[in-house]
Structures are given as C-alpha cells and as structure tokens.
Short mmCIF file of C-alpha atoms and ligand atoms in Angstrom, two decimals:
data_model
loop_
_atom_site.label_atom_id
_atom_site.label_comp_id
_atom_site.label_asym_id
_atom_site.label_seq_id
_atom_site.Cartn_x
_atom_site.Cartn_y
_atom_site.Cartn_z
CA UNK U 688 16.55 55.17 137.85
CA UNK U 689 14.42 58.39 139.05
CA UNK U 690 14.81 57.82 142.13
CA UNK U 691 15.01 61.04 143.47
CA UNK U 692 11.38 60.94 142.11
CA UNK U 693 9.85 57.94 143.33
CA UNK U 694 11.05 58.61 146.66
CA UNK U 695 9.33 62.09 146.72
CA UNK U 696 6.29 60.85 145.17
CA UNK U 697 6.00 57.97 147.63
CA UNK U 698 6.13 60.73 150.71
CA UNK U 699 3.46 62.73 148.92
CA UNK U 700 1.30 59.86 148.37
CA UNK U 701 2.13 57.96 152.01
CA UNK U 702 0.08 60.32 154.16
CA UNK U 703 -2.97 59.23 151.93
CA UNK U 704 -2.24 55.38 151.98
CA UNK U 705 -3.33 55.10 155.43
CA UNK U 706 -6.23 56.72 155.68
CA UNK U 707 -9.74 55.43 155.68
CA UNK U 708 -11.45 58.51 155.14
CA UNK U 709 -10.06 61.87 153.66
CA UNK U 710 -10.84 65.31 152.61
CA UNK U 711 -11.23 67.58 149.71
CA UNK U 712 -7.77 69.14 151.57
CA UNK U 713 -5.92 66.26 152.31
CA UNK U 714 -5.85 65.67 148.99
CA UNK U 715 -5.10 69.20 147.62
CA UNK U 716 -2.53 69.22 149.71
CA UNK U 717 -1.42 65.73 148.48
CA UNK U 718 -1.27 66.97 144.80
CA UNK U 719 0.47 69.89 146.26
CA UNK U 720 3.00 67.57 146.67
CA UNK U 721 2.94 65.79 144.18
CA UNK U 722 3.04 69.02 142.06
CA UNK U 723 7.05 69.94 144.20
CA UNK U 724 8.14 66.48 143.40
CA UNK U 725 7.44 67.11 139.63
CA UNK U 726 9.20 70.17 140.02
CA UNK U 727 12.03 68.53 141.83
CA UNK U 728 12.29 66.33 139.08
CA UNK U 729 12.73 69.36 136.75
CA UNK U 730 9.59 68.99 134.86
CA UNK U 731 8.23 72.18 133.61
CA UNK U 732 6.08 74.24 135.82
CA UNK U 733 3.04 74.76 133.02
CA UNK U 734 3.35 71.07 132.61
CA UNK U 735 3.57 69.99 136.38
CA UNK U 736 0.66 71.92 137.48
CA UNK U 737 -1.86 70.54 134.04
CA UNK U 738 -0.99 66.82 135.52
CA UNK U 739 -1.46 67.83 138.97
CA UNK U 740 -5.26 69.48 137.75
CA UNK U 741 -6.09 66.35 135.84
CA UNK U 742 -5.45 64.36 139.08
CA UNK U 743 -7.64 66.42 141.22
CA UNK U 744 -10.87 66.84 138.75
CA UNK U 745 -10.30 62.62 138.26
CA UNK U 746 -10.20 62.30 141.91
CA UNK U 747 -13.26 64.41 143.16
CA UNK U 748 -15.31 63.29 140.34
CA UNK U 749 -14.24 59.47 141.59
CA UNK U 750 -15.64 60.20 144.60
CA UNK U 751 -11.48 59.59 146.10
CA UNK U 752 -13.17 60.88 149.05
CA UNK U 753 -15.92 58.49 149.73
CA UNK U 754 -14.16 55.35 148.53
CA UNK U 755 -12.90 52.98 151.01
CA UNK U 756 -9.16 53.15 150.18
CA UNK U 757 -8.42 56.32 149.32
CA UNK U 758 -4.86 55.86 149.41
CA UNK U 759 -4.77 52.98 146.76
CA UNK U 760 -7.07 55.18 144.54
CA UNK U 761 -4.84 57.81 144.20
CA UNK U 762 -1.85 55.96 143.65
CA UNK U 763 -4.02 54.73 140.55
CA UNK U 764 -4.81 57.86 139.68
CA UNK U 765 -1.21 59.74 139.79
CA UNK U 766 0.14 56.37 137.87
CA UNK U 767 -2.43 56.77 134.93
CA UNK U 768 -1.52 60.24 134.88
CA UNK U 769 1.87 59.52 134.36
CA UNK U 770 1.48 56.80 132.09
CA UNK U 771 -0.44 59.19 129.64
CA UNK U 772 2.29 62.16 130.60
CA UNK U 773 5.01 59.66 129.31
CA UNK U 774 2.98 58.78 125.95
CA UNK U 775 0.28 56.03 126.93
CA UNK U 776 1.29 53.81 124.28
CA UNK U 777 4.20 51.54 123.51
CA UNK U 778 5.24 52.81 119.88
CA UNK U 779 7.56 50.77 118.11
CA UNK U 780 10.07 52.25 115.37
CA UNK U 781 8.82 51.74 111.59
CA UNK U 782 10.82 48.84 110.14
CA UNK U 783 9.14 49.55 106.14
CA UNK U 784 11.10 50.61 103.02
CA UNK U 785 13.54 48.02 101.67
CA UNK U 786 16.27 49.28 102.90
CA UNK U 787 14.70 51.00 106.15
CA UNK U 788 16.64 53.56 106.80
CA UNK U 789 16.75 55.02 110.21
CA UNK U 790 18.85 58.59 110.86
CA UNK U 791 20.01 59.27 114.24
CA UNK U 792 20.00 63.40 115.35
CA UNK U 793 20.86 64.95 118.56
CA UNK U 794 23.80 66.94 120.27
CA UNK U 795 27.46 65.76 120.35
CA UNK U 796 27.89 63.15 123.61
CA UNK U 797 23.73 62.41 124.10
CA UNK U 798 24.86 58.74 123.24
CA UNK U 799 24.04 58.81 119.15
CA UNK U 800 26.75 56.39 118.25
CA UNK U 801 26.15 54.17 120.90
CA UNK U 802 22.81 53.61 120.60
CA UNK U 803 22.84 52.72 116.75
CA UNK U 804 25.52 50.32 118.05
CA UNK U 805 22.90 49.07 120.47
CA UNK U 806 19.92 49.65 117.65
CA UNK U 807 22.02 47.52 115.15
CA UNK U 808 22.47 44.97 117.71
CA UNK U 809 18.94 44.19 118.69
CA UNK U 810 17.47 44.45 115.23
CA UNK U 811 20.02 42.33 114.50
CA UNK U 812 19.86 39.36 117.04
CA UNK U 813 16.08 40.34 117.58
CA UNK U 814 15.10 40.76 114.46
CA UNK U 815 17.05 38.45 112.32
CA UNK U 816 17.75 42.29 109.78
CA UNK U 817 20.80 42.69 108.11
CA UNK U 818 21.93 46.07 109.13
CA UNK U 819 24.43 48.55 107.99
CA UNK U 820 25.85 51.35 110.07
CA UNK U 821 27.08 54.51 108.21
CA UNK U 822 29.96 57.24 110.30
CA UNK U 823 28.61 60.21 109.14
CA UNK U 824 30.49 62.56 111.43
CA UNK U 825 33.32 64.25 108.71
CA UNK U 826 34.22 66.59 111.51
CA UNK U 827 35.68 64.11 113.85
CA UNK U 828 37.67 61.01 112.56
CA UNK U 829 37.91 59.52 116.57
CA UNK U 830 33.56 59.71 115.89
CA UNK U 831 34.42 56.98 112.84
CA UNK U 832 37.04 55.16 114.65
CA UNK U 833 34.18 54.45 117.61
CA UNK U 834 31.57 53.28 115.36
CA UNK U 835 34.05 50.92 113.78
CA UNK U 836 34.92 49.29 117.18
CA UNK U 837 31.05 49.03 117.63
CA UNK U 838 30.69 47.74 115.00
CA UNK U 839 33.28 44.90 115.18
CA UNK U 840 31.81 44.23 118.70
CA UNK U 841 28.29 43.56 117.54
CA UNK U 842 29.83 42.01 114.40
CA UNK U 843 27.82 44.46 112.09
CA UNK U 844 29.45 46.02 109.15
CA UNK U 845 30.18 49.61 109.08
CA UNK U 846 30.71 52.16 106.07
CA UNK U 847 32.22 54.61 105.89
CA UNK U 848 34.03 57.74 103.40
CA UNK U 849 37.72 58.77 104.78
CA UNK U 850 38.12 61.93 102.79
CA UNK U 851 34.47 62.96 101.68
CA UNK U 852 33.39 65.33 103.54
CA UNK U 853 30.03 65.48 102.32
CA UNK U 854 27.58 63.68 104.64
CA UNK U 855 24.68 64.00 101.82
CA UNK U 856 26.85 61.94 99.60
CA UNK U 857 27.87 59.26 101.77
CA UNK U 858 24.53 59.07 102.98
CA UNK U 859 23.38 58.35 99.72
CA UNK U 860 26.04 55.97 98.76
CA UNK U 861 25.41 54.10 102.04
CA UNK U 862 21.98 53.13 100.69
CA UNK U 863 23.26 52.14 97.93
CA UNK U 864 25.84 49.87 99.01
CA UNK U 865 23.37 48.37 101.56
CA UNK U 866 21.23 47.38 98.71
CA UNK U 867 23.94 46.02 96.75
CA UNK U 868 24.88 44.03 99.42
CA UNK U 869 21.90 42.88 100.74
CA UNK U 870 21.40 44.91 103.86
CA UNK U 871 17.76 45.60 104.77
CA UNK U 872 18.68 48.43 107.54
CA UNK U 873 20.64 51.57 107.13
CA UNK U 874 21.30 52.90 110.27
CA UNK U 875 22.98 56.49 109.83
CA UNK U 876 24.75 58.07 112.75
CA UNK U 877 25.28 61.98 111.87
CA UNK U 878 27.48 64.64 113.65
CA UNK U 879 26.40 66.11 116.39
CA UNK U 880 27.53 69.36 118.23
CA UNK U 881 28.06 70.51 121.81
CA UNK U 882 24.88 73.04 121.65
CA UNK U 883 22.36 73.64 118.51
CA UNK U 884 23.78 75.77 116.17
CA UNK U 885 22.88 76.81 112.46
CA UNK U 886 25.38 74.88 110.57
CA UNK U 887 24.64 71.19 112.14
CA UNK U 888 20.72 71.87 112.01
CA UNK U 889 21.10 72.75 108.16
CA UNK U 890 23.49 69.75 107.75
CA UNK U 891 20.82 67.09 109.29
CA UNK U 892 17.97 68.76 107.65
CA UNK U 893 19.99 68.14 104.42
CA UNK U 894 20.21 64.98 105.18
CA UNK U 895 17.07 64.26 106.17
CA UNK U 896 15.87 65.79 102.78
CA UNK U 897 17.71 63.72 100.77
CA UNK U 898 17.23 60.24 102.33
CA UNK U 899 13.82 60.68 103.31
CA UNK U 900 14.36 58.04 106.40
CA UNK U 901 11.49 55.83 107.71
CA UNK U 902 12.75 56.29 111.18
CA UNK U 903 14.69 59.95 112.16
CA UNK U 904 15.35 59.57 115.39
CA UNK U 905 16.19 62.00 118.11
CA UNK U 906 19.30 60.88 120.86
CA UNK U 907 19.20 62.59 124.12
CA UNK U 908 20.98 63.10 127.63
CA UNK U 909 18.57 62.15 129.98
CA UNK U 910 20.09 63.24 132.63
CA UNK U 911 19.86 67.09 131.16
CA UNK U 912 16.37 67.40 132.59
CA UNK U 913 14.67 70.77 130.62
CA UNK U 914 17.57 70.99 128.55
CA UNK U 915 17.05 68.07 126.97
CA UNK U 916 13.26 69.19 126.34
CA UNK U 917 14.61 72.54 124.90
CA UNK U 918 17.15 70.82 122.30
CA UNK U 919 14.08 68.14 121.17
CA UNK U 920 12.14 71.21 120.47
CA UNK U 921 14.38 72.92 118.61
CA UNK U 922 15.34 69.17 116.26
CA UNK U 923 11.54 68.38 115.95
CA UNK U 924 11.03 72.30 114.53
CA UNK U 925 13.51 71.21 111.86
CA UNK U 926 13.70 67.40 111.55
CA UNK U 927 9.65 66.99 112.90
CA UNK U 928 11.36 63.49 113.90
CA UNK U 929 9.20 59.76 114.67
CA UNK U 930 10.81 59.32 118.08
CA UNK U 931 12.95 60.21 121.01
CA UNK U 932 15.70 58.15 122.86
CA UNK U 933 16.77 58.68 126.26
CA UNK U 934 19.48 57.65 127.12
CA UNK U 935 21.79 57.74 130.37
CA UNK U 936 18.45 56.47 132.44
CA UNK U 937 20.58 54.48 134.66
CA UNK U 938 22.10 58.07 135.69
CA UNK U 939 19.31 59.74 135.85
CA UNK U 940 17.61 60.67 139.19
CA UNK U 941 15.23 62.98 138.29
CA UNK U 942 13.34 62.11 135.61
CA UNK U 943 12.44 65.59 134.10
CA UNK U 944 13.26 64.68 130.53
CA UNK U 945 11.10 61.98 130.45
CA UNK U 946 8.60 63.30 131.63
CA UNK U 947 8.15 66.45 130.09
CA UNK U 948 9.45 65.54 126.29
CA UNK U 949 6.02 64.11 125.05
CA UNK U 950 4.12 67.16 126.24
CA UNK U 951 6.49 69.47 124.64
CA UNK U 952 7.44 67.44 121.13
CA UNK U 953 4.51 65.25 121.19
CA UNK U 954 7.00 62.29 119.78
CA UNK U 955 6.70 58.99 121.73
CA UNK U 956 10.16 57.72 123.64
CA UNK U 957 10.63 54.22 121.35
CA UNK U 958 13.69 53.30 123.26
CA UNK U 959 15.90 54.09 126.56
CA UNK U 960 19.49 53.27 126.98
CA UNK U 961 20.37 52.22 130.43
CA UNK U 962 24.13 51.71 130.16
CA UNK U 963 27.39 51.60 128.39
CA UNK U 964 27.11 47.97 126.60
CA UNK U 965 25.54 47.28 123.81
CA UNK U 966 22.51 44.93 125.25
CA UNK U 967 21.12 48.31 127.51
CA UNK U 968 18.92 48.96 125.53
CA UNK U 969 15.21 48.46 125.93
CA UNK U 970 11.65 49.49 124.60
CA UNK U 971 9.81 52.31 126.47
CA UNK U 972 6.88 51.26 128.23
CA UNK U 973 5.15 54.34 129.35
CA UNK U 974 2.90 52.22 131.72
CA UNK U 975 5.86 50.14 133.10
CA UNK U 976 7.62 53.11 133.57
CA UNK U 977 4.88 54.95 135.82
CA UNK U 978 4.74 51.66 137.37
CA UNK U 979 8.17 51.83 138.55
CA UNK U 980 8.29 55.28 139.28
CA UNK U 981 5.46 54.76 142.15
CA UNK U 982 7.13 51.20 143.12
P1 GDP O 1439 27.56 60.74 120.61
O1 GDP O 1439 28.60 61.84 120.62
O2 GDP O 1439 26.17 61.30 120.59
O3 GDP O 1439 27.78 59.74 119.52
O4 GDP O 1439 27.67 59.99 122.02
P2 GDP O 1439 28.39 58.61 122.40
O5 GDP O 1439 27.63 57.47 121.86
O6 GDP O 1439 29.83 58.72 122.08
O7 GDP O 1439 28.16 58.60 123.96
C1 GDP O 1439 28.76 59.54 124.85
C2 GDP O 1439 29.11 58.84 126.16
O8 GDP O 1439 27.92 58.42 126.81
C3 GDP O 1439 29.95 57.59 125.99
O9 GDP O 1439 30.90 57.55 127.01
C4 GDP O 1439 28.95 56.45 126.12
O10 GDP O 1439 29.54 55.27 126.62
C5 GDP O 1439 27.99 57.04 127.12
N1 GDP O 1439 26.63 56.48 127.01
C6 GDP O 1439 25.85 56.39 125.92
N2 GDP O 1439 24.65 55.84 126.22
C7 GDP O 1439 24.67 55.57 127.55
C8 GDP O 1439 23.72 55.02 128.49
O11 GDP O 1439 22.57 54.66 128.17
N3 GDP O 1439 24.13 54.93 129.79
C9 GDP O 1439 25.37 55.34 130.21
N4 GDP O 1439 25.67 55.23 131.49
N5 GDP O 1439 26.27 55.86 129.37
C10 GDP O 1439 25.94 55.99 128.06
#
C-alpha cells in the first residue's frame, strides 16, 4: 500500500535524518521534495503545495533548525501534516434510526457491492446487527446475481425485485420488509455507471430523497488517483454524502485519492477495502495511516 509514496517521502526526508544541524535551505529544499512526491502520488498541485507551506511555517516557527534532531522533527511534522490532510479523526459510520439504513453511491466497478458484502459482514459478526442487503441495480441482473452469492457467503439475507424496475420502490419496500422481519440494518447497494452521467445521478438522488439514509456512502477506486477526487466531487454536489470508501488500497501505489479526497469533499474516509474477501475491510485511521506512509 502507497508505496510508491513512502519510498519517495523517505528519500526526501533521509538527507535530513542525519543531520545535527541544518538550514533554512536544507529544509526548503526538503519540502521541495516532499512537495514532487505528493505530486508523484497524484495529489493535486493547489493541495500539495498548502501541505508543503504548513510544514515549513510549523518548522521555522519550531525552531527545526536549532533543535537537536532535526531529522526526527520533521518526520513529526510531515506525519501530523498528513494525518490532518487524511481527516485527523477516526469517524465512525452512524448506526441510529431503527432500521439504519445505509445507501451505497459511486461508479460501476469502484467495489459498491463488495463492500456492503464486507459492511454487512462486520456489522454483522462485529456488531451482533441484523442486516439486510437490497440489489438495487435493475440495469444489470449479473449485479443481483453477485450480491446474492455475497450474501450466501456471509450468510446475510438479501432482497431483492426481479421485474421492478423501479429502484425508489424497492428501496422502500426493502425497509419495510427489514422491519417486518426484524432487521435493524438496511444496507442498499444502487447502480452504478462507468462515468457520471445525468440519468444515474438523478436516480441516486431519488433515492436518497426518498429513504432519507443515516449513512450515504460514497465507493471509490483508489487506485484512480484525481479521478477518483473528481467523481466524489461531483456525488457530494448531489448526494452531500457522510463518508467515503476507498477501496482497492492493497493496489494502490500512489496514494493520491486518499490523500486529496478530504481536502476536496471535506467527508472523512470511514472505511478502506484492502482485498477481494469479505474480512478486508478495515476502519480508516488517518493517524495510522500517516504512520505507515512514513514507516
Ligand atoms: P461495483 O460495480 O461497484 O459493485 O463493484 P464490485 O463490488 O463488483 O467490484 C469490482 C471489482 O473490484 C471486483 O472484481 C471486486 O472483487 C474488486 N474489488 C472490490 N473491492 C476490492 C478491494 O478492496 N481490493 C481488491 N483488490 N479488489 C476489490
């Protein structure tokens, strides 16, 4: 995971490490650094260069250059940085309402119907909840066929409406099935497309409108770097969703997405997916995260 990233930042922040003493240049030239690996990472320029500012102002006003490890104060530094950059905070997903109901969005492929496989899962084991999954895709049948064989993996019920082809309506009659049969999560996995268009945004908003959800949650590639930022722009402008999940992290190199997507959306990450089965799933720590990133 990112490593691409840490390996880049490490260089940058090596040549500091082992010095005693440095300069006001060693470390602008540091940042500068630190500034191409951000890049490299495919985190957006405007948003590269802030992080890189907020580093140097910490630094000279910690008097970096006086202190006797240098090095080890930077590191610091650049891992707060990213910390906040990434969110700060652990935020968890809102588990109210009776049922909760939690609606997935995001493009066709970003891992939707796997992760409410995965989301079922843990609330379920973790949680002791009785969940519900709803196939909400009336587009593509094979999208209802693979959350029923999710489903039966994870041993969690799935509903679903072969011939309506009104995602509103089985929405709604999901809920209501859930609470006539005791289920205290509705998770609701919706149709996604290969790029944003009209039609699918006025679909989910629909959707959206007439559940009103606890949790909407927004499914992305990780490994898309900027364009993952740009489609989580355009689904918060509609949906203005609670969270973001990456998934794909145990593809992704780079880093970019996560990165940048707070900045841009200002929604936390609540959870990563970091594989095909249905137990890679964790919590996003922003500060374990940074911590890993700089090893
Ligand atoms: P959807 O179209 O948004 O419902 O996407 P899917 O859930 O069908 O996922 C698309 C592909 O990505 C599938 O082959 C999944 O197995 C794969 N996938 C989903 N999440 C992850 C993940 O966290 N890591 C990896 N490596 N693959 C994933």
């Amino acid at each position: 995971m990112f490593n691409n990233l840490s390996d880049k930042l490490d260089k940058a922040l090596h040549t500091l490490k082992g010095h005693g003493k440095i300069t006001e240049v060693n470390v602008a030239e540091t940042l500068k650094e630190v500034r191409r690996a951000l890049l490299d990472a495919d985190v957006n320029f405007k948003i590269a260069k802030d992080f890189t500012k907020r580093v140097q102002t910490k630094a000279l006003g910690q008097d970096v250059l006086t202190t006797l490890n240098p090095g080890q104060l930077m590191v610091k530094l650049v891992k707060d940085e990213l910390t906040e950059l990434m969110g700060g905070e652990t935020v968890g997903i809102n588990l109210g309402g009776s049922p909760t109901v939690i609606l997935m969005s995001g493009l066709q492929g970003s891992g939707k119907t796997t992760f409410s496989g995965k989301l079922a899962n843990y609330l379920k084991t973790k949680k002791t909840k009785q969940v519900l999954l709803v196939g909400c895709d009336v587009y593509r049948p094979a999208a209802i066929n693979q959350l029923q064989v999710v489903g039966e993996q994870i041993g969690v019920e799935v509903y679903a409406e072969v011939g309506n082809n009104n995602p509103v309506e089985i929405s709604k009659n999901a809920i209501a099935h859930a609470k006539a049969n005791g289920k205290n999560v509705v998770i609701i996995d919706t149709a996604g497309r290969l790029a944003v268009d009209e039609e699918m945004m006025t679909e989910i908003s629909n959707i959206h409108k007439a559940i009103e959800p606890q949790e909407t949650l927004f499914v992305v590639d990780s490994m898309t770097g900027q364009d993952a930022v740009n489609t989580a722009k355009a689904f918060n402008d509609i949906l203005n969703f609670d969270g973001v999940i990456l998934t794909k992290l145990d593809g992704d190199t780079r880093g970019g997405a996560a990165l940048s997507i707070k900045s841009v959306v200002d929604k936390p990450i609540k959870f990563i997916g970091t594989g095909e089965k249905m137990d890679a799933i964790d919590i996003f720590h922003p500060d374990r995260m940074a911590d890993r990133i700089l090893g």
